[in-house]
Short mmCIF file of C-alpha atoms in Angstrom, two decimals:
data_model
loop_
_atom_site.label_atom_id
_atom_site.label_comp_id
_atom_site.label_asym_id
_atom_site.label_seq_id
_atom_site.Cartn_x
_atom_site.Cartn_y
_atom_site.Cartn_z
CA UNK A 18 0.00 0.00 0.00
CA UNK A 19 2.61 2.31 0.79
CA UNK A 20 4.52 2.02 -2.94
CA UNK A 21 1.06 1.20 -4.77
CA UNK A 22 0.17 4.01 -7.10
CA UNK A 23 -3.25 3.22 -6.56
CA UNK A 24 -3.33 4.48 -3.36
CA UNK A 25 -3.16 8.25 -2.41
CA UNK A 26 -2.83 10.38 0.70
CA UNK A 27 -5.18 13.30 -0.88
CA UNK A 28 -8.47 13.59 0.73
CA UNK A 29 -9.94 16.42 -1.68
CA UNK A 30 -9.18 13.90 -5.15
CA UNK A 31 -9.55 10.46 -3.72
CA UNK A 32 -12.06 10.19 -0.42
CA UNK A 33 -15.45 11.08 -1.47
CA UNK A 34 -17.15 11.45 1.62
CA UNK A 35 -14.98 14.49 3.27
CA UNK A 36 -14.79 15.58 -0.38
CA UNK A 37 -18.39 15.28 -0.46
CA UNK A 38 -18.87 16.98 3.18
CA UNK A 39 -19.85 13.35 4.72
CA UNK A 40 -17.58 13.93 6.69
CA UNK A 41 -17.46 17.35 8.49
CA UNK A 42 -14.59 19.72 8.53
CA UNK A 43 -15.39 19.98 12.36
CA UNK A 44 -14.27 16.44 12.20
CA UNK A 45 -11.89 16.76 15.28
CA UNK A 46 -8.57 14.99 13.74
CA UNK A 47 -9.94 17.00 10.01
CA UNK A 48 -6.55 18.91 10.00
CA UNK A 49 -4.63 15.51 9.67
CA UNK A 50 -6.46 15.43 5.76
CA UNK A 51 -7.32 19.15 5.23
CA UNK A 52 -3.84 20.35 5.47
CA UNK A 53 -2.15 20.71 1.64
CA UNK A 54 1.46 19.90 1.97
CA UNK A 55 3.93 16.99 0.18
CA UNK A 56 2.37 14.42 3.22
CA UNK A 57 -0.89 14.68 1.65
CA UNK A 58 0.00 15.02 -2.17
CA UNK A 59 -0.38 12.77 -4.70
CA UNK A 60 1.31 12.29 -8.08
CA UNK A 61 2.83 15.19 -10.11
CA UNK A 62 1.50 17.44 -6.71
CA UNK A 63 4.09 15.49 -4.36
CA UNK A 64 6.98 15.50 -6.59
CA UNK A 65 6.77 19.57 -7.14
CA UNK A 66 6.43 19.70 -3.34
CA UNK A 67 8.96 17.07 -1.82
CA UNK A 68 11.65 18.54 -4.56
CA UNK A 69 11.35 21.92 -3.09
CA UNK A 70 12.12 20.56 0.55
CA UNK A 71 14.17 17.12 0.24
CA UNK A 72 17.60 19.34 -0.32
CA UNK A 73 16.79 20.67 2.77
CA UNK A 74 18.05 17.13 4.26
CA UNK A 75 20.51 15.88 2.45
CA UNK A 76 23.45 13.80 3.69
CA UNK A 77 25.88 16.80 3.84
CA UNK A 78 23.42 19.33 5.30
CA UNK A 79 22.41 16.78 8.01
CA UNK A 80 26.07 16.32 8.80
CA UNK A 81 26.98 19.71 8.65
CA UNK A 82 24.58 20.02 11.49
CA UNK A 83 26.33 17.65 13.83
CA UNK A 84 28.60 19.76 15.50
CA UNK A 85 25.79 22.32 16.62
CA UNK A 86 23.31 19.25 17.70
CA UNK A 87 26.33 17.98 20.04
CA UNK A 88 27.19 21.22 21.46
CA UNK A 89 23.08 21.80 22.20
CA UNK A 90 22.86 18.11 23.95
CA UNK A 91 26.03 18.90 26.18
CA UNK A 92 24.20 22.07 27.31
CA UNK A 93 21.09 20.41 28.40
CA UNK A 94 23.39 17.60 29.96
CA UNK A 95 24.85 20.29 31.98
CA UNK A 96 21.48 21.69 33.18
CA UNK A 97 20.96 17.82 33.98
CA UNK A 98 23.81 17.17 35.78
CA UNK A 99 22.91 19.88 38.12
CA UNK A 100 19.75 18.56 39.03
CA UNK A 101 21.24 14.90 39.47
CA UNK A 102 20.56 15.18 43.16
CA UNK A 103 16.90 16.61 43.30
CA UNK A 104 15.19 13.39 42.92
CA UNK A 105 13.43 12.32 40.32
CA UNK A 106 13.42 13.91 37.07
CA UNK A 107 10.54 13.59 34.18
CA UNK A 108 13.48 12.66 30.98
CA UNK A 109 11.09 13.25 28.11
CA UNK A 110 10.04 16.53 29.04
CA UNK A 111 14.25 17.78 30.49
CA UNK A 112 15.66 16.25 27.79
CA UNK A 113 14.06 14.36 25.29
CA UNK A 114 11.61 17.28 24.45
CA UNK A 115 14.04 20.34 24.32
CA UNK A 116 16.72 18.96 22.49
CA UNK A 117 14.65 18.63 18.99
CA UNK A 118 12.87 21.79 19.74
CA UNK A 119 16.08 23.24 19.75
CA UNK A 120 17.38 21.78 16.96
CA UNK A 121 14.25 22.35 14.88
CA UNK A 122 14.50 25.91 16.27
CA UNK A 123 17.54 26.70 14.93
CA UNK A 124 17.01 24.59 11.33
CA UNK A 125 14.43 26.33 10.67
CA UNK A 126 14.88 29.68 12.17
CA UNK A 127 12.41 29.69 14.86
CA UNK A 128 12.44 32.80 17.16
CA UNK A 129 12.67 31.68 20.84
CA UNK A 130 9.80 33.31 21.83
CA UNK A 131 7.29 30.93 19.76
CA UNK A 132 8.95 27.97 21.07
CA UNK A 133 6.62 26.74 24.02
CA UNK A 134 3.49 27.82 21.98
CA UNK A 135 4.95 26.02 19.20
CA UNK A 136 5.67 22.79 21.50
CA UNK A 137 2.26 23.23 23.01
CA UNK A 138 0.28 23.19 19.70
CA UNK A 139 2.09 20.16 18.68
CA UNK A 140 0.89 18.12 21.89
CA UNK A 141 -2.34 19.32 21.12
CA UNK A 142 -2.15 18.23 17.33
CA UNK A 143 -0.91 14.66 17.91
CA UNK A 144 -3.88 14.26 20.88
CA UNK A 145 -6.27 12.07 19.29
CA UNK A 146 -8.88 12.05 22.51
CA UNK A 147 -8.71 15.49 21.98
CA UNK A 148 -12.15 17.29 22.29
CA UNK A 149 -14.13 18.76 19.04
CA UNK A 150 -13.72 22.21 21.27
CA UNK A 151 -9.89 21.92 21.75
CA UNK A 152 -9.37 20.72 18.14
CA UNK A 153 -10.56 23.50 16.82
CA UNK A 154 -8.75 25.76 19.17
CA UNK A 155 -5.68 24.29 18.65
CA UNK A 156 -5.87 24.57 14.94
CA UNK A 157 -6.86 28.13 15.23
CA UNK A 158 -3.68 28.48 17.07
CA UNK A 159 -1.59 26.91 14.75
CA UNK A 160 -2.61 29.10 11.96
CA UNK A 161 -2.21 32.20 13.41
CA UNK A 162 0.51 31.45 15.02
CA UNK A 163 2.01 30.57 11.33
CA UNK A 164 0.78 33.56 10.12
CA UNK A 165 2.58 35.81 12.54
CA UNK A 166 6.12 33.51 12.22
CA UNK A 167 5.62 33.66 8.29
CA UNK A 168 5.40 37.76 8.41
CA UNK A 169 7.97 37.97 10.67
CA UNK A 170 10.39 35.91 8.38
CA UNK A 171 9.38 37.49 5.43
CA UNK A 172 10.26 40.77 7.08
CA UNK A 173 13.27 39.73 8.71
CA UNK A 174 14.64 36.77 6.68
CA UNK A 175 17.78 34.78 7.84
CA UNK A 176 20.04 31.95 6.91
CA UNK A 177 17.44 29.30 7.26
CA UNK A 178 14.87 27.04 6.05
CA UNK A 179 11.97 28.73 6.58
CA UNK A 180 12.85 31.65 5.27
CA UNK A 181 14.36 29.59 2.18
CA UNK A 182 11.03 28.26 1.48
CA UNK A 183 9.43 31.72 1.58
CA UNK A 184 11.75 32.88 -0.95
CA UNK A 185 10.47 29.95 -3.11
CA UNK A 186 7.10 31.43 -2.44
CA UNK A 187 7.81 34.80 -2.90
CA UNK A 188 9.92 34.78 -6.12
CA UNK A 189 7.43 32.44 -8.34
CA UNK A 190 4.54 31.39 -6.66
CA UNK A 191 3.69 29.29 -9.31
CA UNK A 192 6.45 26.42 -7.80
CA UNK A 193 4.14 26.71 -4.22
CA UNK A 194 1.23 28.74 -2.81
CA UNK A 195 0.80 30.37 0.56
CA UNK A 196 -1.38 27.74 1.20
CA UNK A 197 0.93 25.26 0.51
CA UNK A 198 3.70 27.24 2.30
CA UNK A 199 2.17 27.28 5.30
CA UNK A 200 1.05 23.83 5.33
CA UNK A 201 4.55 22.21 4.16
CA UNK A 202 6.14 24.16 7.42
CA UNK A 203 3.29 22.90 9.38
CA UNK A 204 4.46 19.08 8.28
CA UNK A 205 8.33 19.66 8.95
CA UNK A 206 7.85 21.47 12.09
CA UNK A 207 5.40 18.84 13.38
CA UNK A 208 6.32 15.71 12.10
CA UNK A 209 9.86 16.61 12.42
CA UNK A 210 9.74 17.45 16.43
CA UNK A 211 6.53 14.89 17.52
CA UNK A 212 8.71 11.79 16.09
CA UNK A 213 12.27 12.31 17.59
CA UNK A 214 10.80 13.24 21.18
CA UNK A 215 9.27 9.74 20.74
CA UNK A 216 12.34 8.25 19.41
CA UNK A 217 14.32 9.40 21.91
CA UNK A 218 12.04 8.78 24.58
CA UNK A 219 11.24 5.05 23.88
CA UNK A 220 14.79 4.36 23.48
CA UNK A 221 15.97 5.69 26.62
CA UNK A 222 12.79 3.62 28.26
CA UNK A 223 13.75 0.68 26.66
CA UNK A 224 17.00 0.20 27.63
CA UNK A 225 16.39 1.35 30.89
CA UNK A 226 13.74 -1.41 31.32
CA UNK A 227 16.03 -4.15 29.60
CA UNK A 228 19.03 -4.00 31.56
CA UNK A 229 20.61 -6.47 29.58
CA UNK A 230 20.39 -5.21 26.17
CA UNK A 231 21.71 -1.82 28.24
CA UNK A 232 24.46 -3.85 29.23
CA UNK A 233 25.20 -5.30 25.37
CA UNK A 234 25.49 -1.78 24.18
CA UNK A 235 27.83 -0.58 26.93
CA UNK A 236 30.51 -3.32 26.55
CA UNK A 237 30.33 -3.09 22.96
CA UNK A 238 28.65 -5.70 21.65
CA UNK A 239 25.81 -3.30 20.23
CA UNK A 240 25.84 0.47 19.38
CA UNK A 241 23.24 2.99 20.36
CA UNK A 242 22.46 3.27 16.23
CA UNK A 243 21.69 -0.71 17.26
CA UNK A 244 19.37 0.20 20.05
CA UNK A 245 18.09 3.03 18.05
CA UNK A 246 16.74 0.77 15.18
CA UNK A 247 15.58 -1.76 17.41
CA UNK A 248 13.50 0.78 19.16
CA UNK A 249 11.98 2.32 15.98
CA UNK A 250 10.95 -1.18 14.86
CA UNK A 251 9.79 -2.07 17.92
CA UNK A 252 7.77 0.81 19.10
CA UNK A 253 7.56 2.83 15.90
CA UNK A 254 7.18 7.25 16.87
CA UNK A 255 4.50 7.43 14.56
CA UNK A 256 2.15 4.40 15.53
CA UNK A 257 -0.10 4.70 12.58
CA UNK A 258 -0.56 7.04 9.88
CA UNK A 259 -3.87 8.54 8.39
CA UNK A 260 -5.18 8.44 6.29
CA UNK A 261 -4.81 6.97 2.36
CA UNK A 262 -7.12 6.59 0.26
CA UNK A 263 -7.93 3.77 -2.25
CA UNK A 264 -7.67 5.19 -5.95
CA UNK A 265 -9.67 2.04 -7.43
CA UNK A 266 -10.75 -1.22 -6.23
CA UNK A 267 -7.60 -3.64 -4.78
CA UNK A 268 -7.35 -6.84 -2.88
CA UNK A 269 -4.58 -6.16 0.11
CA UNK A 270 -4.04 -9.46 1.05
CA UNK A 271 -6.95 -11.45 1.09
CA UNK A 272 -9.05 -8.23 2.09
CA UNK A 273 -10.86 -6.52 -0.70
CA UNK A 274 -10.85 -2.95 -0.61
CA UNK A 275 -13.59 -0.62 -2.45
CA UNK A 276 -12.30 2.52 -4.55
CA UNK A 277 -12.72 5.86 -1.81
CA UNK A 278 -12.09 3.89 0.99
CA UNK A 279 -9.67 5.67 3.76
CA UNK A 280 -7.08 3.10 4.81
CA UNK A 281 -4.72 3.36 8.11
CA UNK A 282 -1.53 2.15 7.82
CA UNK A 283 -0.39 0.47 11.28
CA UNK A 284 3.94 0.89 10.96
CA UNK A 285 3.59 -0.20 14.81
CA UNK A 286 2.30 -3.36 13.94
CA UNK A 287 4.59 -3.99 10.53
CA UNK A 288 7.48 -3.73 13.14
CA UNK A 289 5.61 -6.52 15.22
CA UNK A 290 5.52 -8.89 12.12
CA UNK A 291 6.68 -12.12 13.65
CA UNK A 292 6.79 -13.81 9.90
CA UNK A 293 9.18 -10.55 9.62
CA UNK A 294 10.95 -10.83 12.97
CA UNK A 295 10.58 -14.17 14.38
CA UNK A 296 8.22 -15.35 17.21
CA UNK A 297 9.66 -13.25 19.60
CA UNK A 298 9.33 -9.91 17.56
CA UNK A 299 7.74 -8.12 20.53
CA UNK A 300 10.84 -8.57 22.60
CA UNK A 301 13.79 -5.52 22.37
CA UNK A 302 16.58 -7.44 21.11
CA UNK A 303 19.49 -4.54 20.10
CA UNK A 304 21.26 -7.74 17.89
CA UNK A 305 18.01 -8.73 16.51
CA UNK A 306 18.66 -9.02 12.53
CA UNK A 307 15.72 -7.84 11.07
CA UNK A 308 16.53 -4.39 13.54
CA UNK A 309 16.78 -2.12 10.68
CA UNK A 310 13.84 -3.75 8.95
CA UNK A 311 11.37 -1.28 9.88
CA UNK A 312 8.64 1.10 8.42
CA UNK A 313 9.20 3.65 11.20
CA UNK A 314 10.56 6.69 8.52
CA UNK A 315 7.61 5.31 6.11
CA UNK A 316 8.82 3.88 2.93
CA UNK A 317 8.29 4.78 -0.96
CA UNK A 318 7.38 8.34 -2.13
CA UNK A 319 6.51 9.13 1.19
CA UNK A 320 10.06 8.17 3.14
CA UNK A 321 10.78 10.39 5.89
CA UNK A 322 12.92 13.12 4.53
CA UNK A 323 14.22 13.86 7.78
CA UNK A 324 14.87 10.36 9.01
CA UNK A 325 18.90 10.71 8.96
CA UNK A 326 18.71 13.98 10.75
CA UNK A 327 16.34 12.08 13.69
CA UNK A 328 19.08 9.21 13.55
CA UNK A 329 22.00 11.52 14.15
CA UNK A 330 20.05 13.56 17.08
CA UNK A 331 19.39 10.22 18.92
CA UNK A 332 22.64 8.60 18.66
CA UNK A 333 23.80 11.80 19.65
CA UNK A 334 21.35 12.00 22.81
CA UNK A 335 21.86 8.99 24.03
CA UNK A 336 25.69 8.18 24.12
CA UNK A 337 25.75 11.54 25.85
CA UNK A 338 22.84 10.86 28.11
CA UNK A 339 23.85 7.27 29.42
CA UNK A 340 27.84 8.41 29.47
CA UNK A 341 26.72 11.49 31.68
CA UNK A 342 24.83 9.19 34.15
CA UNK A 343 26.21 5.54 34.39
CA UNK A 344 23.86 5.24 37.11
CA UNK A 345 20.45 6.09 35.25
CA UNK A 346 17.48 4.33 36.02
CA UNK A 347 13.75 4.42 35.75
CA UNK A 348 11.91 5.83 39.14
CA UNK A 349 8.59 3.01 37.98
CA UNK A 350 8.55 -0.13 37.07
CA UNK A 351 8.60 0.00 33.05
CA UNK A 352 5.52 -1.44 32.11
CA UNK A 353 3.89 1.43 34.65
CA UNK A 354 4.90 4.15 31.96
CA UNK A 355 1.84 5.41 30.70
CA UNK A 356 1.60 5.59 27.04
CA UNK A 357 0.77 9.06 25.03
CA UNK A 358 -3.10 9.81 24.92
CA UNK A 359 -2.87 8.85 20.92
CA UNK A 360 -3.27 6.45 18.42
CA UNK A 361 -0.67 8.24 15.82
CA UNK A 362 2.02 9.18 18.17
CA UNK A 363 3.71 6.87 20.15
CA UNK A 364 5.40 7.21 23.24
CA UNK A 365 4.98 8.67 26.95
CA UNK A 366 3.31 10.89 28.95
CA UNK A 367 6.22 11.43 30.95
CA UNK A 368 9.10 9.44 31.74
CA UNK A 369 10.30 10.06 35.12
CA UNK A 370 13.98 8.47 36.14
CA UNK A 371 17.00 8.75 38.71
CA UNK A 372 19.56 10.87 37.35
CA UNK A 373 22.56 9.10 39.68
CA UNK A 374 25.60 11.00 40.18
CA UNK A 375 26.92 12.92 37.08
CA UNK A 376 30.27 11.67 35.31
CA UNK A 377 32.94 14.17 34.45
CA UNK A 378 31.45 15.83 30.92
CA UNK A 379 35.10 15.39 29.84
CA UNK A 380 37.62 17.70 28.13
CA UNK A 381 35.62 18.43 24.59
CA UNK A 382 35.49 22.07 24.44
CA UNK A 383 31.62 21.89 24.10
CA UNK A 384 30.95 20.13 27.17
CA UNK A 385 29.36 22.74 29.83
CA UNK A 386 29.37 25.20 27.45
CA UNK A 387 26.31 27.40 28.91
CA UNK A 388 23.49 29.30 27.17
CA UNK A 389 22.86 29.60 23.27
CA UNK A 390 22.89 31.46 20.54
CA UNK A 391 21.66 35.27 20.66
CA UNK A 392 17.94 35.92 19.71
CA UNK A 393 17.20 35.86 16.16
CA UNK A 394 15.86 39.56 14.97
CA UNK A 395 12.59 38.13 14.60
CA UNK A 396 12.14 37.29 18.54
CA UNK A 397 12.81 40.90 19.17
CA UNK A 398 10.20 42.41 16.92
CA UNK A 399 8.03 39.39 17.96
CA UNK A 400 8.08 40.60 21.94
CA UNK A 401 7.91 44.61 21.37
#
């Protein structure tokens, strides 16, 4: 389904009953279908749009980025480290949460101040109990809160991709309407943050709660990339993705499916496959084979664009995290974590852990290295 040309991801040609206003537009989740960027495109649509953005992520850029994402994850290990003997500490919000924001911040030129509305929105736009009432609110604050960050970089533009993509807009908006501007940065800021919070955040519980896989990767017998791609097939950040929609009439297996149809693709469960992964595929094994055998960045026209970047940040993360506290442990039981109120994203409410005493950050320049970068223009006209 996912390479199959006759299946699409745009509601407005290929589902005729939101086309057909079946199904409302107060639909609470309608923003995951209404929006118009390369995630819901089909065809010739999704090719103009991915082109514009995919450079944005290639090898070089991504590695280019590296020295900025380790001296950000050595700052937050600092703040960390001084907090090591206050007790327990909730992992995915300290450090699992601020490290892509920050990252994402700074890609894409973010000004500081919208950072914990941005952050906010997103928890609200991945919430699939979510009321009708705080959908619509949420999306309301989305937009507008695009709006303003889109005027603000078109009046202060900078060295980033945000304001890159407004140039595209700007100089022939023929390649990509304000519609689809907005929309596209809605995607990368969204899917790019939501995903890598989770990544980060199941990893970290996982080994935590599997001693002895922690164990394999600290004398050597598995990397973190292992543990990383055993987590993403195991518990995939993205548990399911909505919606596609059936161009004409297939057979998926021995399941018939009618032309208009929406269809939810379950990556969770693909990673899960034991005929894939053996009988024990829902056991974290950081040797397993089949690891990297995964549908966690998607796969086909639709591959993540941003999966090496999420890669780098968590390897990153973690052989900083677990270095910085040998002694780090969860505060519950694992299987006490509660899970994300959400069917699409998939990871933790919180994830609360003993910090243990901090190791030495070492003699790399960046370690300890306090503060940031200065506020970006934008942030200053965006306070006055």
């Amino acid at each position: 389904m996912l390479t199959d040309e006759r299946v699409s991801k745009d509601a407005y040609r290929h589902w005729p009953a939101f086309r057909q206003g079946r199904v409302a537009r107060s639909w609470p989740l309608a923003i995951w279908v209404s929006v118009r960027n390369m995630v819901t495109a089909y065809g010739e649509d999704h090719t103009r749009l991915r082109r514009l953005v995919a450079s944005a992520f290639t090898a070089r850029r991504v590695e280019l980025l590296r020295g900025r994402v380790e001296e950000i994850c050595a700052e937050l290990l600092e703040e960390l480290a001084g907090r090591a003997g206050e007790g327990v500490v909730d992992v995915r919000r300290e450090f699992a949460c601020v490290l892509p924001m920050r990252v994402l911040t700074e890609l894409f030129g973010i000004p500081v101040v919208y950072r914990e509305r941005l952050r906010r929105i997103i928890l609200g736009f991945f919430d699939t109990s979510v009321s009708l009432a705080g959908a619509q609110s949420n999306a309301a604050d989305l937009y507008q809160m695009m709006d303003d960050l889109v005027a603000c970089k078109r009046r202060v533009p900078g060295d980033d991709l945000t304001s890159a993509l407004i140039a595209v807009r700007d100089e022939d908006g023929s390649r990509l309407s304000e519609r689809e501007l907005v929309d596209n940065l809605i995607l990368l800021y969204t899917a790019g943050y939501e995903t890598t919070v989770n990544l980060l955040d199941n990893t970290i519980a996982l080994l935590l709660g599997h001693r002895d896989q922690l164990e394999l990767v600290r004398s050597g017998a598995a990397g973190f990339d292992d543990a990383v791609e055993e987590a993403l097939r195991l518990e995939a950040p993205g548990a399911n993705g909505i919606l596609r929609y059936a161009v004409a009439d297939l057979e998926v297996g021995h399941v018939a499916v009618s032309a208009g149809d929406p269809l939810v693709i379950s990556f969770a469960g693909a990673g899960r496959d034991p005929e894939v992964h053996g009988p024990d595929a829902d056991r974290y094994d950081v040797t397993r084979a089949t690891r990297r055998a995964h549908l966690s960045f998607g796969h086909g026209t639709h591959y993540c664009i941003g999966a090496p970047l999420a890669r780098m940040e968590a390897q990153i993360a973690l052989s900083g995290l677990f270095a910085r506290f040998p002694q780090l442990r969860l505060a519950v039981d694992y299987e006490e974590l509660r899970p994300l109120q959400s069917f699409i994203s998939n990871g933790h409410r919180e994830l609360p852990v003993l910090l243990g005493p901090a190791a030495d950050a070492g003699t790399d320049p960046r370690q300890g290295r306090a503060g940031g970068r200065p506020a970006a223009p934008c942030a200053r006209a965006a306070t006055a």
